[in-house]
Amino acid sequence: MKLLKRHISKKVFLLLTLTLSAYTIYSQKDSVYIDTMTSYFNQARILKNQNNLDSALVILNKAQTLAEQKNDKKSAIDSYHQLALLYLKINREEAAEIFWDRSKTLSEDIEYPYGEAIFKFIEAQMLYRKENYFQAIFMLEEAKQLNNDRNFFNNVLLLEADIFVKLEKYEVASKNYNSLIVNTDIHEKEYLATLAHLGLANLHYRTGDYEEGVSNGESALKLAKQNNFFNEIKEANELLALIYEKAGKYNLALQKNKNLTAIKDSLFNIQKVKSEVKTADKIQFDFMSNTIKKQEKEIEELTDATNRSEIIMILVSAFLIIISLLAVSLYRNNQIKLKTNDLLQTKNNELKAARDSAISAMEAKTNFLSTVSHELRTPLYAVTGLTHLLLEENPNENQQEHLNALKFSGDYLLNFINDILQINKIDADKLKPLISDFNLKRTITEVIDSLQQSASQNNTEIVLDYDDTIPNQLMSDPIKLSQIFMNLIGNALKFTKNGEVKVIAKMVKKIDEDITLYFEVADTGIGISQEKLSSIFEGFEQGSIQINREYGGTGLGLTIVKSLLGLFDSKIQLKSELGKGSSFFFELKVKSNQNMSEDTHYPISEHNFEFKGLHLMVVEDNKINQVITKKMLIKKEMTCDIASNGLEAVALATDNNYDAILMDIHMPGISGEEATIRIREFDKTTPIIALTAISLDDSLESFYAAGCNDVVTKPFKPEVFYQKIGENIFIKKPIS
């Protein structure tokens, strides 16, 4: 019995020994496989970050093949995900979607939260590339709920930061980038820090903080060089070239551009790109071919198992052949598409650069002309003001002739500057129609009256044909309408001698408060040739050099009319015949206002005002302008106090009572607007008239909002200057 027990015990021991040995051998094989897969993924990550993409693709392809051989669906899913991310890195979205979609198919059979998280992360990458930023953020939030792996979380933070930059949420993006600069990632610490520095450099470039942009850009470049991050070296040089250029450090910008050119033109880079394309195409094609072969095998097995008929086999084979041909065709088409996309991308970049250059040139031109026209107004005010004062002091005959010539030249230069400024404002989208109550007949009549002297000089009659069915009370922008009629009628008078200029205003239709009006300005002047009709509305265009020499002018009047009418969604039209005259006409939509009072009185002229004894304050920082303005007031027996800046103006207004305040706007210290606001805190009644050499960035509305009663632009005509003073003191115009 003891011998039997001993014999059985030996057998059990031997069986256990064999079982443990087999388990140990299996465990060792399983451990080797896991180590191999881990090594593959780590190698691929390092190669990808160093932009050695073709080698990374080969490694991941090995990992995917091994995982499928072992029927390890999780590792296969990870392989497909990493392949998809690599294809995204080389901008092969279609190929990325193939591997991404394959991972989705495998995921349907197992529960794998990490795989689902990476799947959603890749989807967020694709949405980001398609500029669906909010959907991408939503997808990243879902991904974060599925996995808390540190490397995965850091990559999510980076993508979120890039999206927030696109959404101009710079503060949130900055927090993400800064947290990644000091990351403790065990796999991609330096790579993530490099990308974070690049992201911050781009963010500061966008926000104009070029010093911080340079600091982060150089940090990124240093890290990239230390770790052989080839693509990031290129990106850092490219970004630093832009930032140095914006910061005015052109030598450094040039150096970075030279570095960038050397990188792009290097033989290594060219061969590398070719190798990447070749490897990517081969892996994609092999994957598609293997998929087809698997399908063939599955169909063959299914056919053998179910004894399919020979006819079905033939059909299946034919179908597979067709699929194979389609796959080859798709591969070739994809190659053609890639080449076409590269060409289109190059051309698109060239067009974008040309567009950006044109926009920059337009902005530079606009700012230059605005600055020049503004700066010219101050000395021009001295010229016109002193000329007026000298003409008032009974000069002798020779002096009278010279002063009249000087006055004409000053007025001409002023009109030219005003035209340039008007065109600049329209081009820069600084002008908008303002809706207010007005009387149309009065507006047109005032323009005609102001041009009667020019008409008399040319022995030309201005005739107004006004439709009395047009309501007296209308709502639109009377100032811009006055400018339109001033330019059209003035232009007609300039080219018409011993003739007639006819101004027509008719009502086309009226539906409730909506009114459509027809306007026409016709003359019997020199006319316009047919070949010049299409270009007459272009800037500085006057028909011919001879016309310009004979009649003068800038050629901007009709350009201004066309641009102003564009603000009202209207279009100027022209009929003309050389030697017989021209006709300019347009339609305009306005609204009637039945609540407006029936006030048809015309403004009081300056001769109705008695200025003697008035005491004003003149706020002006320019000494010459102070003298001119003071003398112009003395001519009308007025007295004044002078304030050289805004703070002096507030102090004088606090201690004294004035009949009116003439306020310069552009001054050192506090501006005229700020001074007006402070004065209005304790004085609501004294009229304040803004005197300003108005520029492109100035807004009349802001003057009125500050508390000004009226605005006079420098240099001004003396009669306008006195008129505004009288209106605001004696009529007491309210603060707008």
XYZ file of C-alpha atoms in Angstrom:
736
model
C 0.000 0.000 0.000
C 2.834 2.350 0.868
C 4.584 1.478 -2.400
C 1.373 2.281 -4.349
C 1.001 5.659 -2.615
C 4.637 6.480 -3.276
C 4.224 5.543 -6.964
C 1.133 7.782 -7.306
C 2.873 10.675 -5.545
C 5.787 10.491 -8.007
C 3.367 10.679 -10.947
C 1.511 13.653 -9.482
C 4.806 15.407 -8.813
C 5.997 14.748 -12.361
C 2.704 16.053 -13.789
C 2.905 19.216 -11.701
C 6.529 19.736 -12.742
C 5.656 19.427 -16.440
C 2.684 21.786 -16.023
C 4.762 24.431 -14.239
C 7.529 24.122 -16.846
C 5.031 24.631 -19.667
C 3.487 27.647 -17.898
C 6.946 29.102 -17.301
C 7.911 28.680 -20.982
C 4.589 30.234 -22.063
C 4.979 33.118 -19.614
C 8.503 33.743 -20.867
C 7.249 33.844 -24.473
C 4.386 36.171 -23.459
C 6.832 38.442 -21.620
C 9.104 38.577 -24.675
C 6.147 39.549 -26.867
C 5.060 42.327 -24.483
C 8.627 43.664 -24.262
C 8.878 43.625 -28.048
C 5.617 45.538 -28.512
C 6.596 48.082 -25.842
C 9.949 48.546 -27.543
C 8.267 49.072 -30.916
C 5.932 51.777 -29.563
C 8.753 53.570 -27.679
C 11.029 53.502 -30.734
C 8.227 54.805 -32.968
C 7.505 57.644 -30.525
C 11.160 58.738 -30.464
C 11.513 58.493 -34.257
C 8.263 60.429 -34.787
C 9.383 63.269 -32.506
C 12.718 63.438 -34.339
C 10.724 63.633 -37.597
C 12.225 60.348 -38.795
C 8.785 59.442 -40.018
C 9.624 56.729 -42.551
C 11.450 54.680 -39.885
C 8.598 55.277 -37.432
C 6.123 54.016 -40.024
C 8.187 50.836 -40.571
C 8.373 50.155 -36.815
C 4.627 50.650 -36.324
C 3.896 48.437 -39.323
C 5.958 45.670 -37.658
C 4.012 46.194 -34.418
C 0.681 45.988 -36.242
C 1.737 42.803 -38.106
C 2.987 41.111 -34.908
C -0.166 42.061 -32.980
C -2.384 40.546 -35.662
C -0.277 37.371 -35.737
C -0.742 37.047 -31.967
C -4.435 37.970 -32.321
C -3.772 40.742 -29.773
C -6.596 43.124 -30.588
C -5.601 45.795 -28.043
C -2.048 46.064 -29.370
C -3.415 46.022 -32.930
C -5.743 48.904 -32.031
C -2.803 50.817 -30.509
C -0.776 50.202 -33.677
C -3.559 51.463 -35.921
C -3.993 54.549 -33.720
C -0.278 55.409 -33.847
C -0.234 54.868 -37.619
C -3.226 57.199 -37.966
C -1.454 59.886 -35.906
C 1.683 59.533 -38.026
C -0.269 59.890 -41.264
C -1.925 63.013 -39.819
C 1.540 64.409 -39.063
C 2.480 64.105 -42.767
C -0.926 65.537 -43.798
C -2.307 62.313 -45.251
C -5.799 62.612 -43.794
C -7.364 59.967 -46.040
C -4.775 57.342 -45.078
C -5.140 58.304 -41.409
C -8.890 57.724 -41.626
C -8.313 54.221 -43.085
C -6.247 53.079 -40.059
C -8.484 55.011 -37.635
C -11.564 53.321 -39.090
C -9.851 49.899 -38.865
C -9.248 50.452 -35.133
C -12.929 51.270 -34.728
C -13.875 47.919 -36.302
C -11.616 45.996 -33.888
C -12.915 47.987 -30.898
C -16.464 46.752 -31.486
C -15.491 43.275 -30.243
C -13.704 44.245 -27.000
C -13.911 46.701 -24.114
C -10.792 48.907 -24.200
C -11.186 52.364 -22.507
C -7.621 53.492 -23.371
C -8.221 52.638 -27.021
C -11.529 54.547 -26.984
C -9.781 57.587 -25.472
C -7.077 57.603 -28.191
C -9.780 57.087 -30.827
C -11.598 60.239 -29.646
C -8.281 62.128 -29.423
C -7.588 61.334 -33.095
C -11.112 62.425 -33.999
C -10.467 65.717 -32.167
C -7.261 66.132 -34.223
C -9.269 65.689 -37.437
C -11.945 68.161 -36.304
C -9.234 70.683 -35.414
C -7.731 70.368 -38.886
C -11.178 71.035 -40.376
C -11.484 74.159 -38.139
C -14.392 72.649 -36.163
C -12.810 73.935 -32.956
C -15.732 73.668 -30.528
C -16.525 70.101 -31.625
C -12.842 69.235 -31.146
C -12.899 70.624 -27.573
C -16.053 68.589 -26.830
C -14.389 65.410 -28.168
C -11.285 66.014 -26.010
C -13.481 66.369 -22.911
C -15.017 62.957 -23.686
C -11.556 61.450 -24.221
C -10.312 62.717 -20.840
C -13.189 60.932 -19.100
C -11.980 57.564 -20.447
C -8.293 57.635 -19.532
C -5.899 59.269 -17.051
C -2.564 58.218 -18.575
C -0.077 61.082 -17.991
C 1.382 61.098 -21.520
C -2.079 60.997 -23.052
C -3.288 63.823 -20.774
C -0.265 65.997 -21.690
C -0.959 65.556 -25.410
C -4.607 66.491 -24.817
C -3.460 69.657 -22.983
C -1.267 70.577 -25.973
C -4.048 70.128 -28.527
C -6.455 72.099 -26.318
C -3.946 74.965 -26.133
C -3.572 75.009 -29.937
C -7.366 75.153 -30.306
C -7.710 77.963 -27.730
C -5.139 80.013 -29.683
C -7.283 79.620 -32.803
C -10.313 80.749 -30.765
C -8.251 83.729 -29.455
C -8.679 82.499 -25.854
C -5.051 83.353 -25.174
C -5.151 83.286 -21.365
C -6.451 79.685 -21.229
C -4.000 78.592 -23.935
C -1.110 80.189 -22.039
C -1.954 78.218 -18.880
C -1.857 74.926 -20.808
C 1.443 75.766 -22.523
C 3.105 76.872 -19.263
C 2.044 73.674 -17.505
C 3.627 71.638 -20.320
C 6.930 73.533 -20.138
C 7.497 72.048 -16.662
C 5.910 68.643 -17.414
C 7.211 65.402 -15.854
C 6.226 63.111 -18.719
C 8.382 59.958 -18.731
C 8.114 59.519 -22.509
C 8.031 62.956 -24.158
C 9.153 65.506 -21.568
C 11.511 67.466 -23.864
C 9.289 67.133 -26.934
C 6.190 68.438 -25.136
C 8.200 71.319 -23.627
C 9.509 72.205 -27.102
C 6.000 72.296 -28.564
C 4.782 74.334 -25.567
C 7.506 76.941 -26.128
C 6.587 77.060 -29.825
C 2.925 77.511 -28.918
C 3.735 80.384 -26.543
C 5.974 82.014 -29.157
C 3.105 81.908 -31.666
C 0.650 83.202 -29.031
C 2.867 86.194 -28.151
C 3.451 86.882 -31.861
C -0.306 87.074 -32.363
C -0.761 89.397 -29.353
C 2.182 91.661 -30.250
C 4.378 90.747 -27.261
C 7.457 90.212 -29.436
C 9.965 90.082 -26.559
C 8.199 87.091 -24.968
C 7.713 85.604 -28.430
C 11.477 85.721 -29.062
C 12.247 84.268 -25.628
C 9.972 81.253 -26.132
C 10.981 80.809 -29.763
C 14.673 80.656 -28.862
C 13.922 78.239 -25.985
C 12.040 75.988 -28.406
C 14.909 76.136 -30.909
C 17.465 75.254 -28.218
C 15.460 72.232 -27.010
C 14.774 71.088 -30.573
C 18.494 71.198 -31.465
C 19.487 69.352 -28.274
C 17.041 66.525 -29.036
C 17.235 66.478 -32.860
C 13.582 67.479 -33.284
C 14.052 68.274 -36.971
C 10.566 69.592 -37.746
C 10.511 71.783 -34.640
C 13.915 73.271 -35.572
C 12.371 74.310 -38.887
C 9.187 75.680 -37.236
C 11.179 77.631 -34.625
C 13.351 79.295 -37.299
C 10.260 80.136 -39.353
C 8.402 81.653 -36.381
C 11.439 83.556 -35.081
C 11.989 85.092 -38.524
C 8.450 86.515 -38.413
C 8.766 87.781 -34.824
C 12.185 89.409 -35.362
C 10.843 91.135 -38.467
C 7.839 92.503 -36.557
C 10.142 93.613 -33.728
C 12.306 95.499 -36.236
C 15.333 93.230 -35.739
C 15.860 92.645 -39.442
C 19.385 91.164 -39.229
C 18.183 88.434 -36.870
C 15.107 87.845 -39.041
C 17.346 87.479 -42.089
C 19.565 84.994 -40.256
C 16.567 82.840 -39.287
C 15.286 82.940 -42.872
C 18.711 81.808 -44.102
C 18.639 78.934 -41.596
C 15.158 78.016 -42.796
C 16.190 78.083 -46.457
C 19.225 75.907 -45.706
C 17.003 73.374 -43.922
C 14.436 73.262 -46.728
C 17.056 73.043 -49.491
C 19.285 70.487 -47.790
C 19.814 67.189 -49.614
C 18.967 65.357 -46.401
C 15.588 67.056 -46.190
C 14.752 66.407 -49.860
C 15.717 62.729 -49.627
C 13.867 62.455 -46.327
C 10.607 63.772 -47.806
C 10.898 61.391 -50.763
C 11.593 58.464 -48.436
C 8.621 59.348 -46.218
C 6.244 59.524 -49.173
C 7.522 56.213 -50.561
C 7.285 54.416 -47.203
C 3.853 55.874 -46.422
C 2.518 54.838 -49.829
C 3.935 51.314 -49.513
C 2.520 50.697 -46.020
C -0.880 52.041 -47.036
C -0.912 49.957 -50.211
C 0.276 46.800 -48.395
C -2.395 47.290 -45.764
C -5.105 47.590 -48.415
C -3.723 44.552 -50.271
C -3.586 42.450 -47.089
C -7.128 43.459 -46.265
C -8.244 42.279 -49.688
C -6.329 39.003 -49.265
C -7.977 38.411 -45.901
C -11.340 39.011 -47.449
C -10.444 36.571 -50.232
C -9.427 33.945 -47.685
C -12.583 34.468 -45.630
C -14.715 34.158 -48.734
C -12.869 30.995 -49.815
C -13.333 29.428 -46.375
C -16.964 30.400 -46.367
C -17.357 28.943 -49.845
C -15.694 25.613 -48.873
C -17.748 25.347 -45.706
C -21.069 25.882 -47.407
C -20.285 24.090 -50.711
C -20.913 27.151 -52.823
C -21.459 26.463 -56.468
C -18.772 27.074 -59.053
C -20.668 30.020 -60.504
C -20.602 31.822 -57.153
C -16.847 31.218 -56.908
C -16.388 32.773 -60.323
C -18.481 35.776 -59.346
C -16.606 36.190 -56.071
C -13.247 35.959 -57.844
C -14.368 38.493 -60.407
C -15.558 40.745 -57.640
C -12.205 40.470 -55.866
C -10.338 41.196 -59.086
C -12.462 44.284 -59.546
C -11.770 45.323 -55.946
C -8.034 44.805 -56.497
C -8.093 46.876 -59.659
C -10.018 49.580 -57.844
C -7.470 49.531 -55.025
C -4.609 49.962 -57.501
C -6.579 52.701 -59.257
C -7.263 54.431 -55.959
C -3.563 54.224 -55.088
C -2.560 55.831 -58.373
C -5.284 58.457 -58.075
C -4.103 59.196 -54.581
C -0.577 59.804 -55.886
C -1.920 62.194 -58.508
C -4.079 63.879 -55.891
C -1.105 64.324 -53.558
C 0.966 65.956 -56.286
C -1.972 68.163 -57.269
C -2.572 69.121 -53.643
C 1.093 70.046 -53.224
C 0.915 72.238 -56.325
C -2.349 73.853 -55.189
C -0.942 74.410 -51.709
C 2.115 76.111 -53.161
C 0.003 78.347 -55.385
C -2.384 79.065 -52.533
C 0.514 80.135 -50.321
C 1.816 82.374 -53.098
C -1.628 83.971 -53.545
C -2.004 84.396 -49.792
C 1.403 86.075 -49.567
C 0.478 88.375 -52.454
C -2.847 89.213 -50.791
C -1.185 89.924 -47.445
C 1.387 92.097 -49.178
C -1.359 94.039 -50.967
C -3.280 94.549 -47.713
C -0.138 95.726 -45.927
C 0.627 98.116 -48.755
C -2.932 99.493 -48.669
C -2.796 99.971 -44.901
C 0.605 101.664 -45.146
C -0.676 103.963 -47.895
C -3.810 104.830 -45.940
C -1.912 105.571 -42.725
C 0.737 107.574 -44.572
C -1.769 109.747 -46.432
C -3.834 110.221 -43.272
C -0.784 111.309 -41.273
C 0.481 113.612 -44.013
C -2.920 115.253 -44.585
C -3.338 115.741 -40.820
C 0.135 117.210 -40.312
C -0.325 119.593 -43.252
C -3.393 121.180 -41.697
C -1.542 122.902 -38.841
C 0.885 124.945 -41.007
C -1.875 125.459 -43.575
C -4.011 127.020 -40.847
C -1.227 129.552 -40.293
C -1.014 130.274 -44.048
C -4.748 130.791 -44.579
C -5.256 132.610 -41.273
C -2.419 135.067 -41.787
C -3.507 135.632 -45.400
C -7.012 136.510 -44.225
C -5.661 138.893 -41.583
C -3.347 140.630 -44.058
C -6.181 141.068 -46.566
C -8.217 142.728 -43.801
C -5.442 145.297 -43.147
C -5.914 147.268 -46.427
C -2.776 146.110 -48.304
C -1.537 148.120 -51.301
C -2.397 146.993 -54.835
C 0.735 144.866 -55.380
C 0.343 143.171 -51.991
C -3.367 142.620 -52.681
C -2.545 140.677 -55.847
C 0.024 138.479 -54.107
C -2.229 137.846 -51.104
C -5.142 136.855 -53.345
C -2.857 134.382 -55.119
C -1.727 133.028 -51.741
C -5.349 132.721 -50.587
C -6.288 130.843 -53.771
C -3.336 128.460 -53.347
C -4.211 127.846 -49.696
C -7.852 127.123 -50.541
C -6.804 124.804 -53.365
C -4.407 122.905 -51.098
C -7.068 122.645 -48.397
C -9.592 121.190 -50.857
C -6.992 118.697 -52.061
C -6.187 117.568 -48.488
C -9.893 117.241 -47.696
C -10.404 115.074 -50.792
C -7.482 112.813 -49.860
C -8.781 112.444 -46.301
C -12.302 111.708 -47.535
C -11.069 108.960 -49.879
C -8.901 107.501 -47.111
C -11.823 107.403 -44.681
C -13.994 105.570 -47.183
C -11.218 103.101 -48.116
C -10.542 102.413 -44.429
C -14.266 101.873 -43.774
C -14.284 104.781 -41.336
C -17.442 106.399 -42.738
C -20.964 105.200 -42.031
C -24.255 106.882 -42.994
C -25.813 108.756 -40.063
C -29.600 109.004 -40.004
C -31.072 112.366 -38.963
C -33.977 114.681 -39.823
C -33.461 117.194 -42.619
C -35.170 119.252 -45.300
C -33.994 118.104 -48.744
C -34.869 121.294 -50.626
C -33.014 123.384 -48.053
C -29.949 121.101 -48.285
C -29.763 121.361 -52.090
C -30.469 125.117 -52.053
C -27.655 125.737 -49.556
C -25.220 123.886 -51.827
C -26.364 125.858 -54.884
C -26.090 129.173 -53.000
C -22.539 128.365 -51.899
C -21.546 127.744 -55.543
C -23.199 130.819 -57.072
C -19.911 132.746 -57.120
C -18.240 130.000 -59.194
C -21.260 130.003 -61.489
C -21.013 133.760 -61.972
C -17.308 133.558 -62.815
C -18.110 131.110 -65.634
C -21.252 133.023 -66.692
C -23.258 129.875 -65.989
C -26.765 129.604 -64.519
C -27.717 126.970 -61.949
C -31.346 125.836 -62.329
C -33.152 123.753 -59.692
C -36.011 121.527 -60.898
C -37.497 120.319 -57.606
C -40.519 118.008 -57.284
C -42.839 119.629 -54.715
C -44.512 116.282 -54.009
C -41.367 115.248 -52.108
C -42.190 115.451 -48.380
C -40.490 118.295 -46.507
C -39.493 116.008 -43.655
C -36.983 113.290 -44.604
C -34.541 111.083 -42.730
C -31.071 110.260 -44.095
C -27.555 111.731 -43.873
C -27.766 115.394 -45.008
C -24.033 116.026 -44.579
C -23.000 113.265 -46.980
C -25.791 114.263 -49.394
C -24.427 117.829 -49.329
C -20.973 116.472 -50.146
C -22.397 114.496 -53.073
C -24.222 117.515 -54.538
C -21.262 119.832 -53.813
C -18.955 117.591 -55.847
C -21.418 116.951 -58.695
C -22.548 120.575 -59.104
C -19.026 121.925 -58.543
C -17.685 119.501 -61.154
C -20.376 120.553 -63.649
C -19.619 124.260 -63.096
C -15.873 123.732 -63.587
C -16.375 122.326 -67.092
C -19.273 124.608 -68.154
C -18.813 128.173 -69.382
C -21.577 130.419 -70.703
C -24.079 127.632 -70.205
C -26.428 125.986 -67.732
C -26.218 123.450 -64.906
C -29.554 121.839 -64.091
C -30.208 120.091 -60.782
C -33.215 117.738 -60.819
C -34.889 116.116 -57.792
C -37.915 113.882 -58.447
C -39.891 111.397 -56.386
C -39.998 107.962 -58.056
C -42.263 106.174 -55.581
C -43.549 106.360 -52.016
C -44.722 103.352 -50.009
C -45.724 104.375 -46.489
C -42.550 105.978 -45.059
C -40.205 104.488 -47.690
C -39.377 106.909 -50.491
C -37.263 106.445 -53.622
C -35.850 109.681 -55.071
C -34.233 110.400 -58.442
C -31.470 112.992 -58.729
C -29.708 114.340 -61.778
C -27.066 116.999 -62.362
C -26.878 117.918 -66.063
C -24.644 120.497 -67.713
C -23.993 121.945 -71.160
C -20.217 121.823 -70.763
C -17.379 120.155 -72.640
C -18.651 116.586 -72.199
C -16.677 113.346 -71.915
C -15.409 111.097 -74.704
C -16.864 107.567 -74.933
C -13.519 105.865 -74.251
C -13.200 107.764 -70.943
C -16.700 107.041 -69.618
C -15.688 103.764 -67.954
C -12.690 105.267 -66.090
C -13.968 108.737 -65.173
C -14.902 107.653 -61.617
C -11.392 106.377 -60.850
C -9.144 108.421 -58.550
C -7.132 111.282 -60.119
C -8.880 110.706 -63.465
C -9.877 113.821 -65.453
C -10.342 112.619 -68.989
C -6.992 113.820 -70.389
C -3.766 115.645 -69.521
C -4.946 118.687 -71.503
C -8.142 118.934 -69.452
C -6.141 118.673 -66.251
C -3.808 121.464 -67.345
C -6.659 123.743 -68.449
C -9.170 123.185 -65.658
C -6.976 122.007 -62.762
C -8.292 120.010 -59.821
C -7.376 116.641 -58.306
C -9.787 114.383 -60.163
C -11.088 112.991 -56.856
C -14.555 114.603 -56.828
C -16.374 111.899 -58.813
C -14.467 109.164 -56.946
C -15.790 110.599 -53.669
C -19.338 110.750 -55.084
C -19.162 107.112 -56.175
C -17.812 105.994 -52.784
C -20.331 108.044 -50.766
C -23.256 106.692 -52.775
C -21.920 103.199 -52.120
C -22.546 103.825 -48.417
C -26.252 104.221 -49.310
C -26.272 101.137 -51.590
C -26.729 103.463 -54.552
C -24.790 103.772 -57.813
C -23.860 106.850 -59.843
C -24.575 106.666 -63.596
C -23.419 108.856 -66.454
C -24.532 109.950 -69.925
C -22.304 112.259 -71.903
C -21.428 113.413 -75.395
C -18.227 115.205 -76.225
C -18.867 118.918 -76.779
C -22.544 118.744 -75.709
C -22.416 118.227 -71.951
C -22.809 115.513 -69.329
C -25.541 114.145 -67.086
C -24.868 112.381 -63.787
C -27.857 110.661 -62.168
C -28.688 108.236 -59.364
C -31.546 106.977 -57.191
C -31.599 107.115 -53.403
C -33.823 105.493 -50.801
C -34.814 107.646 -47.808
C -37.584 107.685 -45.216
C -40.142 110.368 -44.503
C -40.635 111.660 -40.971
C -44.086 113.036 -40.309
C -43.074 114.002 -36.762
C -40.507 116.535 -37.957
C -41.605 120.161 -37.555
C -42.418 122.209 -40.657
C -39.343 124.366 -40.285
C -38.263 125.837 -43.585
C -36.275 128.818 -42.282
C -32.682 129.074 -43.372
C -29.797 129.450 -40.934
C -28.962 132.937 -39.786
C -25.958 134.332 -41.636
C -22.909 135.662 -39.798
C -23.883 139.266 -40.530
C -26.821 138.956 -38.171
C -24.578 138.414 -35.141
C -23.190 141.169 -32.918
C -19.871 139.858 -31.580
C -18.690 143.033 -29.792
C -17.866 142.494 -26.106
C -17.872 138.665 -26.187
C -15.187 136.985 -24.074
C -13.940 133.527 -25.187
C -11.303 131.010 -24.173
C -8.964 129.690 -26.920
C -7.391 126.297 -26.140
C -4.461 125.800 -28.537
C -0.936 124.407 -28.048
C 0.568 125.927 -31.234
C 1.876 129.480 -30.617
C 1.311 130.692 -34.193
C -2.237 129.353 -34.199
C -2.852 131.118 -30.865
C -1.859 134.463 -32.391
C -3.966 133.924 -35.537
C -7.104 132.869 -33.659
C -6.741 135.753 -31.188
C -6.382 138.307 -34.006
C -9.421 136.884 -35.804
C -11.460 137.371 -32.625
C -10.114 140.904 -32.116
C -11.241 141.750 -35.690
C -14.808 141.240 -34.468
C -14.131 143.155 -31.227
C -14.030 140.028 -29.076
C -11.530 139.311 -26.279
C -10.057 135.992 -25.219
C -7.904 134.071 -22.737
C -5.349 131.564 -24.069
C -4.851 128.062 -22.641
C -1.849 126.142 -24.012
C -3.077 122.697 -22.972
C -6.063 120.802 -21.646
C -5.183 121.137 -17.961
C -4.889 124.941 -18.258
C -8.259 124.984 -20.038
C -9.968 123.125 -17.166
C -8.369 125.478 -14.608
C -9.452 128.642 -16.497
C -12.976 127.320 -17.007
C -13.205 126.642 -13.260
C -12.260 130.226 -12.296
C -13.897 132.255 -15.119
C -17.095 132.604 -17.115
C -16.811 132.561 -20.906
C -19.319 133.150 -23.692
C -17.753 130.181 -25.579
C -14.695 127.910 -25.557
C -12.722 127.126 -28.735
C -11.153 123.731 -27.998
C -8.246 122.192 -29.937
C -8.472 118.390 -29.870
C -4.901 117.166 -30.438
C -2.718 118.475 -27.612
C 0.043 117.131 -25.357
C -1.035 116.006 -21.903
C -4.771 115.502 -21.833
C -6.590 115.818 -25.162
C -9.301 118.307 -26.002
C -11.903 115.561 -25.638
C -10.736 114.756 -22.095
C -10.634 118.460 -21.193
C -14.197 118.892 -22.510
C -15.417 115.944 -20.433
C -13.893 117.464 -17.276
C -15.363 120.918 -17.978
C -18.809 119.412 -18.545
C -18.687 117.976 -15.026
C -19.214 121.498 -13.609
C -20.327 123.565 -16.633
C -23.197 122.251 -18.775
C -24.103 125.487 -20.587
C -21.023 127.257 -22.015
C -20.783 126.430 -25.759
C -17.660 124.397 -26.595
C -16.603 124.364 -30.247
C -13.965 121.812 -31.282
C -11.232 123.231 -33.536
C -9.331 120.278 -34.985
C -7.163 119.230 -37.890
C -9.301 116.103 -38.118
C -7.560 112.874 -39.177
C -8.593 109.456 -40.425
C -8.926 108.037 -36.912
C -10.857 110.994 -35.518
C -14.589 110.578 -35.030
C -16.962 113.539 -35.006
C -19.320 111.441 -32.902
C -16.679 111.142 -30.178
C -16.338 114.959 -30.057
C -20.071 115.363 -29.561
C -20.137 112.514 -27.043
C -17.460 114.312 -25.008
C -19.745 117.368 -24.744
C -18.835 119.582 -27.727
C -21.648 121.661 -29.233
C -20.073 121.939 -32.673
C -16.946 121.132 -34.726
C -14.866 123.356 -37.026
C -12.050 121.667 -38.968
C -8.728 123.469 -39.373
C -7.835 125.269 -41.503
C -11.239 126.919 -41.812
C -12.723 129.744 -43.794
C -13.154 132.887 -41.634
C -16.849 133.195 -42.480
C -17.432 129.610 -41.279
C -15.452 130.338 -38.106
C -17.544 133.415 -37.225
C -20.783 131.678 -38.264
C -20.187 128.773 -35.867
C -19.356 131.098 -32.975
C -22.514 133.133 -33.555
C -24.802 130.123 -33.918
C -23.555 128.466 -30.736
C -23.599 131.612 -28.572
C -26.798 133.311 -29.773
C -28.908 130.357 -30.964
C -27.593 128.108 -28.156
C -27.194 124.859 -30.108
C -27.733 121.935 -27.712
C -25.033 119.374 -26.876
C -25.480 116.436 -29.260
